[in-house]
Amino acid sequence: MAKSVVSIRPQRSVGLQRPLVLGILNVTPDSFSDGGRWEDAAAAIAQGELMAKQGADLIDVGGESTRPGAERVAARDEQRRVLPVVEALVDRGIRVSIDTMNSSTARAAARAGAEYVNDVSGGLADPEMFRVVAETGVKYIAMHWRGHSDTMQDNAHYDDVVSEVRQELKDRIAELLVWGVDPENIVIDPGLGFAKTAEHNWKLLAALPRLNTIGYPILIGASRKRFLAGLVEDSATPEARDAPTALISAMAAQAGVWGVRVHDIPSTMRALDVWSAWNAGAERG
Ligand code: PMM
């Protein structure tokens, strides 16, 4: 693995811009909050169009659940689920990212017009992934990951979660650069909930300014995750986590992230509107 040999020179200075909003579209029978709802292609396409109309900048289409304990899906089944949805959204002029760990799905989705590959494994699940990213020129989101969903919580052990996640993300960037990937095409993500306890997630959120010093755009995926459950009533539905999610979107914006990946677009748009108005007020003095 490429470590210290490669300089991963920062791609941008830290400045506050309104983050992009990625709308989550899980075309799966078993994702934890929306599993089964958009399994049918027509329903998924309609939901993607709705999220775009509500203000999502990108629709993140996924065909494999990564909730803790989930089983793997064959790449061809994943592609059968996601490709018609990617094609239809791209046809409608909607920007798409493909949430996949499989290089063959990444290649097919890039061919169908997906702008980003969002890989929760940061290239660790499929040794061909970085080759595909380099060859196709697709933009790439590398998430921090320590193993597949069935065993990932066994890897939620850190002496210093922020330093370790930061270093492991830098290692992914270094390897992407060795493959010849354009640094401007790389986004990183600390992977909330993936081999992380609630305490790890909060530490990583609080340390966003430090993660930002890596110098690459950061995506945050907190939406409706289990670590928010403690903030709402025990009997609450996953949708009850949209308000805490929206607040995280605004606080992440203040920490300078590039994007937030959410299920409910309107609540995050409102939170970001408040954040923008607040900052505009600060600029006017
Ligand atoms: N979380 C999930 C799936 N894909 N991608 C990125 N980049 N970051 C995340 O945090 C992330 C992801 C799991 O959540 P879901 O079931 O809501 O899709």
Short mmCIF file of C-alpha atoms and ligand atoms in Angstrom, two decimals:
data_model
loop_
_atom_site.label_atom_id
_atom_site.label_comp_id
_atom_site.label_asym_id
_atom_site.label_seq_id
_atom_site.Cartn_x
_atom_site.Cartn_y
_atom_site.Cartn_z
CA MET A 1 0.00 0.00 0.00
CA ALA A 2 1.28 3.49 -0.90
CA LYS A 3 2.02 5.46 2.22
CA SER A 4 4.44 8.26 2.93
CA VAL A 5 6.15 8.04 -0.51
CA VAL A 6 3.45 10.09 -2.21
CA SER A 7 2.76 13.69 -1.41
CA ILE A 8 -1.00 14.18 -1.25
CA ARG A 9 -0.69 17.95 -1.53
CA PRO A 10 -3.85 19.79 -0.40
CA GLN A 11 -6.35 20.51 -3.16
CA ARG A 12 -7.91 23.62 -1.77
CA SER A 13 -7.78 26.08 1.02
CA VAL A 14 -10.46 25.88 3.67
CA GLY A 15 -13.26 28.32 3.00
CA LEU A 16 -16.95 28.33 3.76
CA GLN A 17 -19.16 27.41 0.84
CA ARG A 18 -22.65 26.02 0.96
CA PRO A 19 -22.19 22.23 0.91
CA LEU A 20 -23.62 20.10 -1.85
CA VAL A 21 -26.61 18.02 -0.82
CA LEU A 22 -26.55 14.38 -1.91
CA GLY A 23 -29.98 12.75 -1.83
CA ILE A 24 -29.91 9.09 -0.76
CA LEU A 25 -31.69 6.68 -3.08
CA ASN A 26 -31.32 3.10 -1.90
CA VAL A 27 -32.71 0.77 -4.56
CA THR A 28 -32.57 -2.12 -2.10
CA PRO A 29 -34.99 -4.37 -0.27
CA ASP A 30 -33.14 -4.04 3.04
CA SER A 31 -31.55 -0.64 3.78
CA PHE A 32 -32.28 0.28 7.34
CA SER A 33 -34.40 3.40 6.91
CA ASP A 34 -35.77 3.24 3.37
CA GLY A 35 -35.25 -0.43 2.46
CA GLY A 36 -37.90 -1.68 0.04
CA ARG A 37 -39.45 1.73 -0.59
CA TRP A 38 -37.65 2.42 -3.86
CA GLU A 39 -36.96 -1.17 -4.94
CA ASP A 40 -39.13 -0.73 -8.00
CA ALA A 41 -37.26 1.28 -10.70
CA ALA A 42 -40.19 3.58 -11.49
CA ALA A 43 -40.66 4.45 -7.80
CA ALA A 44 -36.92 5.00 -7.41
CA ILE A 45 -36.75 7.30 -10.45
CA ALA A 46 -39.72 9.32 -9.17
CA GLN A 47 -38.07 9.66 -5.76
CA GLY A 48 -34.80 10.77 -7.41
CA GLU A 49 -36.68 13.38 -9.44
CA LEU A 50 -38.50 14.60 -6.34
CA MET A 51 -35.26 14.98 -4.35
CA ALA A 52 -33.68 16.89 -7.26
CA LYS A 53 -36.72 19.20 -7.36
CA GLN A 54 -36.41 19.71 -3.61
CA GLY A 55 -32.85 20.94 -4.13
CA ALA A 56 -30.56 17.91 -4.00
CA ASP A 57 -27.43 18.58 -6.06
CA LEU A 58 -26.66 14.92 -6.66
CA ILE A 59 -28.69 11.75 -6.29
CA ASP A 60 -26.66 8.96 -4.68
CA VAL A 61 -28.00 5.71 -6.12
CA GLY A 62 -27.13 2.51 -4.25
CA GLY A 63 -28.08 -1.12 -4.83
CA GLU A 64 -26.41 -2.80 -1.85
CA SER A 65 -27.33 -2.19 1.76
CA THR A 66 -24.41 -1.45 4.05
CA ARG A 67 -26.33 -1.40 7.30
CA PRO A 68 -24.53 -3.29 10.09
CA GLY A 69 -24.89 -7.04 9.52
CA ALA A 70 -26.05 -6.73 5.88
CA GLU A 71 -25.12 -9.51 3.45
CA ARG A 72 -23.27 -8.83 0.20
CA VAL A 73 -25.17 -8.57 -3.07
CA ALA A 74 -23.82 -10.04 -6.35
CA ALA A 75 -22.54 -7.29 -8.65
CA ARG A 76 -24.90 -8.32 -11.45
CA ASP A 77 -27.93 -8.06 -9.10
CA GLU A 78 -26.69 -4.69 -7.92
CA GLN A 79 -26.36 -3.51 -11.53
CA ARG A 80 -29.83 -4.79 -12.43
CA ARG A 81 -31.18 -2.62 -9.62
CA VAL A 82 -29.22 0.57 -10.13
CA LEU A 83 -28.37 0.99 -13.81
CA PRO A 84 -31.91 1.70 -15.10
CA VAL A 85 -32.28 4.29 -12.34
CA VAL A 86 -28.91 5.93 -13.09
CA GLU A 87 -29.74 6.05 -16.82
CA ALA A 88 -33.19 7.53 -16.27
CA LEU A 89 -31.96 10.23 -13.88
CA VAL A 90 -29.02 11.16 -16.13
CA ASP A 91 -31.48 11.35 -19.07
CA ARG A 92 -33.47 13.90 -17.08
CA GLY A 93 -30.37 16.04 -16.57
CA ILE A 94 -29.98 15.05 -12.90
CA ARG A 95 -26.44 14.63 -11.52
CA VAL A 96 -25.85 11.16 -10.12
CA SER A 97 -23.37 9.41 -7.89
CA ILE A 98 -23.27 5.63 -7.70
CA ASP A 99 -22.89 4.15 -4.23
CA THR A 100 -20.96 0.95 -4.89
CA MET A 101 -17.97 -1.08 -3.76
CA ASN A 102 -17.85 -3.02 -7.05
CA SER A 103 -15.57 -1.85 -9.85
CA SER A 104 -17.79 -3.42 -12.52
CA THR A 105 -20.81 -1.47 -11.23
CA ALA A 106 -18.70 1.68 -11.01
CA ARG A 107 -17.57 1.27 -14.63
CA ALA A 108 -21.08 0.59 -15.92
CA ALA A 109 -22.55 3.51 -13.98
CA ALA A 110 -19.80 5.86 -15.16
CA ARG A 111 -20.56 4.76 -18.71
CA ALA A 112 -24.23 5.52 -18.04
CA GLY A 113 -23.31 9.06 -16.99
CA ALA A 114 -22.77 8.89 -13.22
CA GLU A 115 -20.50 11.78 -12.22
CA TYR A 116 -19.21 10.29 -8.95
CA VAL A 117 -18.45 6.84 -7.62
CA ASN A 118 -19.22 6.80 -3.91
CA ASP A 119 -17.29 3.83 -2.51
CA VAL A 120 -17.90 3.13 1.18
CA SER A 121 -14.85 0.85 1.18
CA GLY A 122 -12.48 3.51 -0.19
CA GLY A 123 -11.25 0.97 -2.73
CA LEU A 124 -10.50 -1.73 -0.17
CA ALA A 125 -13.36 -4.06 -1.15
CA ASP A 126 -12.43 -4.45 -4.82
CA PRO A 127 -8.79 -4.37 -5.97
CA GLU A 128 -9.90 -3.19 -9.44
CA MET A 129 -11.76 -0.11 -8.21
CA PHE A 130 -8.91 2.40 -8.48
CA ARG A 131 -8.03 1.17 -11.98
CA VAL A 132 -11.62 1.87 -13.07
CA VAL A 133 -11.58 5.30 -11.42
CA ALA A 134 -8.28 6.15 -13.15
CA GLU A 135 -9.39 4.80 -16.54
CA THR A 136 -12.84 6.37 -16.64
CA GLY A 137 -11.90 9.71 -15.08
CA VAL A 138 -15.01 9.50 -12.87
CA LYS A 139 -14.95 11.54 -9.66
CA TYR A 140 -14.49 9.42 -6.55
CA ILE A 141 -15.65 9.56 -2.94
CA ALA A 142 -13.34 7.49 -0.70
CA MET A 143 -14.98 6.64 2.60
CA HIS A 144 -13.13 5.42 5.68
CA TRP A 145 -13.81 1.70 6.06
CA ARG A 146 -12.40 -1.23 7.97
CA GLY A 147 -14.34 -4.21 6.70
CA HIS A 148 -17.67 -5.45 5.42
CA SER A 149 -20.91 -4.83 7.27
CA ASP A 150 -21.17 -8.32 8.75
CA THR A 151 -18.00 -7.83 10.79
CA MET A 152 -17.27 -4.10 10.75
CA GLN A 153 -18.24 -3.37 14.33
CA ASP A 154 -15.50 -5.80 15.46
CA ASN A 155 -13.06 -3.26 14.00
CA ALA A 156 -14.42 -0.30 15.94
CA HIS A 157 -11.30 -0.10 18.11
CA TYR A 158 -9.09 2.96 18.07
CA ASP A 159 -6.49 4.48 20.38
CA ASP A 160 -7.24 7.84 18.80
CA VAL A 161 -10.13 7.66 16.35
CA VAL A 162 -9.50 11.05 14.74
CA SER A 163 -5.78 10.50 14.09
CA GLU A 164 -6.34 6.97 12.83
CA VAL A 165 -9.23 7.82 10.50
CA ARG A 166 -7.28 10.85 9.25
CA GLN A 167 -4.21 8.71 8.50
CA GLU A 168 -6.21 5.90 6.89
CA LEU A 169 -7.97 8.43 4.62
CA LYS A 170 -4.61 9.92 3.66
CA ASP A 171 -3.43 6.41 2.77
CA ARG A 172 -6.43 5.99 0.43
CA ILE A 173 -5.65 9.32 -1.24
CA ALA A 174 -1.99 8.35 -1.66
CA GLU A 175 -2.98 5.12 -3.35
CA LEU A 176 -5.44 6.87 -5.66
CA LEU A 177 -2.69 9.25 -6.72
CA VAL A 178 -0.35 6.34 -7.42
CA TRP A 179 -3.01 5.03 -9.80
CA GLY A 180 -2.95 8.37 -11.60
CA VAL A 181 -6.30 9.66 -10.38
CA ASP A 182 -6.63 13.44 -10.72
CA PRO A 183 -6.49 14.89 -7.17
CA GLU A 184 -9.27 17.29 -8.13
CA ASN A 185 -11.56 14.28 -8.56
CA ILE A 186 -11.16 13.00 -4.99
CA VAL A 187 -13.55 13.52 -2.07
CA ILE A 188 -13.07 11.88 1.36
CA ASP A 189 -15.57 10.80 4.00
CA PRO A 190 -14.87 9.71 7.62
CA GLY A 191 -17.57 7.01 7.34
CA LEU A 192 -19.81 7.66 10.32
CA GLY A 193 -21.19 4.39 11.70
CA PHE A 194 -18.77 2.20 9.72
CA ALA A 195 -16.58 0.46 12.30
CA LYS A 196 -17.43 3.35 14.64
CA THR A 197 -19.36 3.62 17.87
CA ALA A 198 -21.58 6.61 18.61
CA GLU A 199 -18.74 8.14 20.59
CA HIS A 200 -16.36 7.73 17.63
CA ASN A 201 -18.91 9.42 15.33
CA TRP A 202 -19.29 12.44 17.62
CA LYS A 203 -15.53 12.74 18.00
CA LEU A 204 -15.11 12.71 14.21
CA LEU A 205 -17.82 15.35 13.74
CA ALA A 206 -16.23 17.54 16.37
CA ALA A 207 -12.87 17.07 14.64
CA LEU A 208 -14.05 18.14 11.16
CA PRO A 209 -11.74 21.18 11.18
CA ARG A 210 -8.83 18.81 11.77
CA LEU A 211 -9.97 16.41 9.04
CA ASN A 212 -10.25 19.42 6.75
CA THR A 213 -6.52 19.99 7.12
CA ILE A 214 -6.00 16.92 4.91
CA GLY A 215 -6.89 19.45 2.22
CA TYR A 216 -9.46 17.40 0.32
CA PRO A 217 -13.22 17.99 0.12
CA ILE A 218 -15.16 16.14 2.84
CA LEU A 219 -18.54 14.43 2.62
CA ILE A 220 -20.52 13.65 5.78
CA GLY A 221 -23.15 10.90 5.98
CA ALA A 222 -24.95 11.17 9.31
CA SER A 223 -28.50 10.90 8.01
CA ARG A 224 -30.86 8.89 10.24
CA LYS A 225 -27.96 6.80 11.55
CA ARG A 226 -28.23 4.77 14.69
CA PHE A 227 -26.01 7.11 16.72
CA LEU A 228 -28.81 9.70 16.48
CA ALA A 229 -31.30 7.33 18.08
CA GLY A 230 -30.33 8.45 21.56
CA LEU A 231 -31.49 11.98 20.71
CA VAL A 232 -35.07 11.04 19.85
CA GLU A 233 -37.78 9.03 21.62
CA ASP A 234 -37.24 5.28 21.84
CA SER A 235 -40.35 4.55 19.78
CA ALA A 236 -39.52 7.15 17.11
CA THR A 237 -39.39 6.27 13.41
CA PRO A 238 -36.18 6.81 11.39
CA GLU A 239 -37.79 10.02 10.02
CA ALA A 240 -37.65 11.48 13.55
CA ARG A 241 -33.88 11.59 13.06
CA ASP A 242 -34.25 14.11 10.20
CA ALA A 243 -34.21 17.11 12.55
CA PRO A 244 -30.94 16.07 14.24
CA THR A 245 -29.59 15.24 10.77
CA ALA A 246 -30.46 18.72 9.48
CA LEU A 247 -28.71 20.34 12.42
CA ILE A 248 -25.63 18.24 11.71
CA SER A 249 -25.82 19.43 8.07
CA ALA A 250 -25.66 23.05 9.22
CA MET A 251 -22.90 22.43 11.74
CA ALA A 252 -20.92 20.46 9.15
CA ALA A 253 -21.37 23.39 6.75
CA GLN A 254 -19.88 25.66 9.38
CA ALA A 255 -16.94 23.25 9.65
CA GLY A 256 -16.35 23.65 5.90
CA VAL A 257 -17.50 20.31 4.47
CA TRP A 258 -18.00 19.85 0.73
CA GLY A 259 -21.19 17.82 0.98
CA VAL A 260 -23.80 16.14 3.14
CA ARG A 261 -25.54 12.90 2.21
CA VAL A 262 -29.13 12.86 3.49
CA HIS A 263 -32.47 11.10 3.13
CA ASP A 264 -34.74 14.11 3.71
CA ILE A 265 -33.87 17.02 1.43
CA PRO A 266 -36.26 19.73 2.69
CA SER A 267 -35.09 19.68 6.32
CA THR A 268 -31.41 19.89 5.34
CA MET A 269 -32.17 22.64 2.75
CA ARG A 270 -33.91 24.70 5.46
CA ALA A 271 -31.03 24.17 7.88
CA LEU A 272 -28.53 25.22 5.20
CA ASP A 273 -30.70 28.28 4.38
CA VAL A 274 -30.47 29.32 8.02
CA TRP A 275 -26.74 28.66 8.00
CA SER A 276 -26.34 30.78 4.81
CA ALA A 277 -28.42 33.65 6.20
CA TRP A 278 -26.42 33.59 9.44
CA ASN A 279 -23.12 33.73 7.54
CA ALA A 280 -24.41 36.44 5.19
CA GLY A 281 -25.28 38.44 8.32
CA ALA A 282 -21.78 37.88 9.67
CA GLU A 283 -20.25 39.07 6.37
CA ARG A 284 -22.37 42.26 6.40
CA GLY A 285 -21.07 42.87 9.92
N1 PMM B 1 -23.50 5.66 4.61
C1 PMM B 1 -24.25 4.69 4.07
C2 PMM B 1 -24.14 4.37 2.70
N2 PMM B 1 -23.29 5.04 1.90
N3 PMM B 1 -21.66 6.71 1.62
C3 PMM B 1 -20.88 7.66 2.13
N4 PMM B 1 -20.01 8.31 1.33
N5 PMM B 1 -20.95 8.02 3.45
C4 PMM B 1 -21.79 7.39 4.31
O1 PMM B 1 -21.78 7.75 5.51
C5 PMM B 1 -22.62 6.35 3.81
C6 PMM B 1 -22.53 6.04 2.43
C7 PMM B 1 -25.17 3.91 4.93
O2 PMM B 1 -26.34 4.60 5.13
P1 PMM B 1 -27.73 4.44 4.29
O3 PMM B 1 -28.29 3.10 4.65
O4 PMM B 1 -28.49 5.56 4.77
O5 PMM B 1 -27.47 4.53 2.81
#
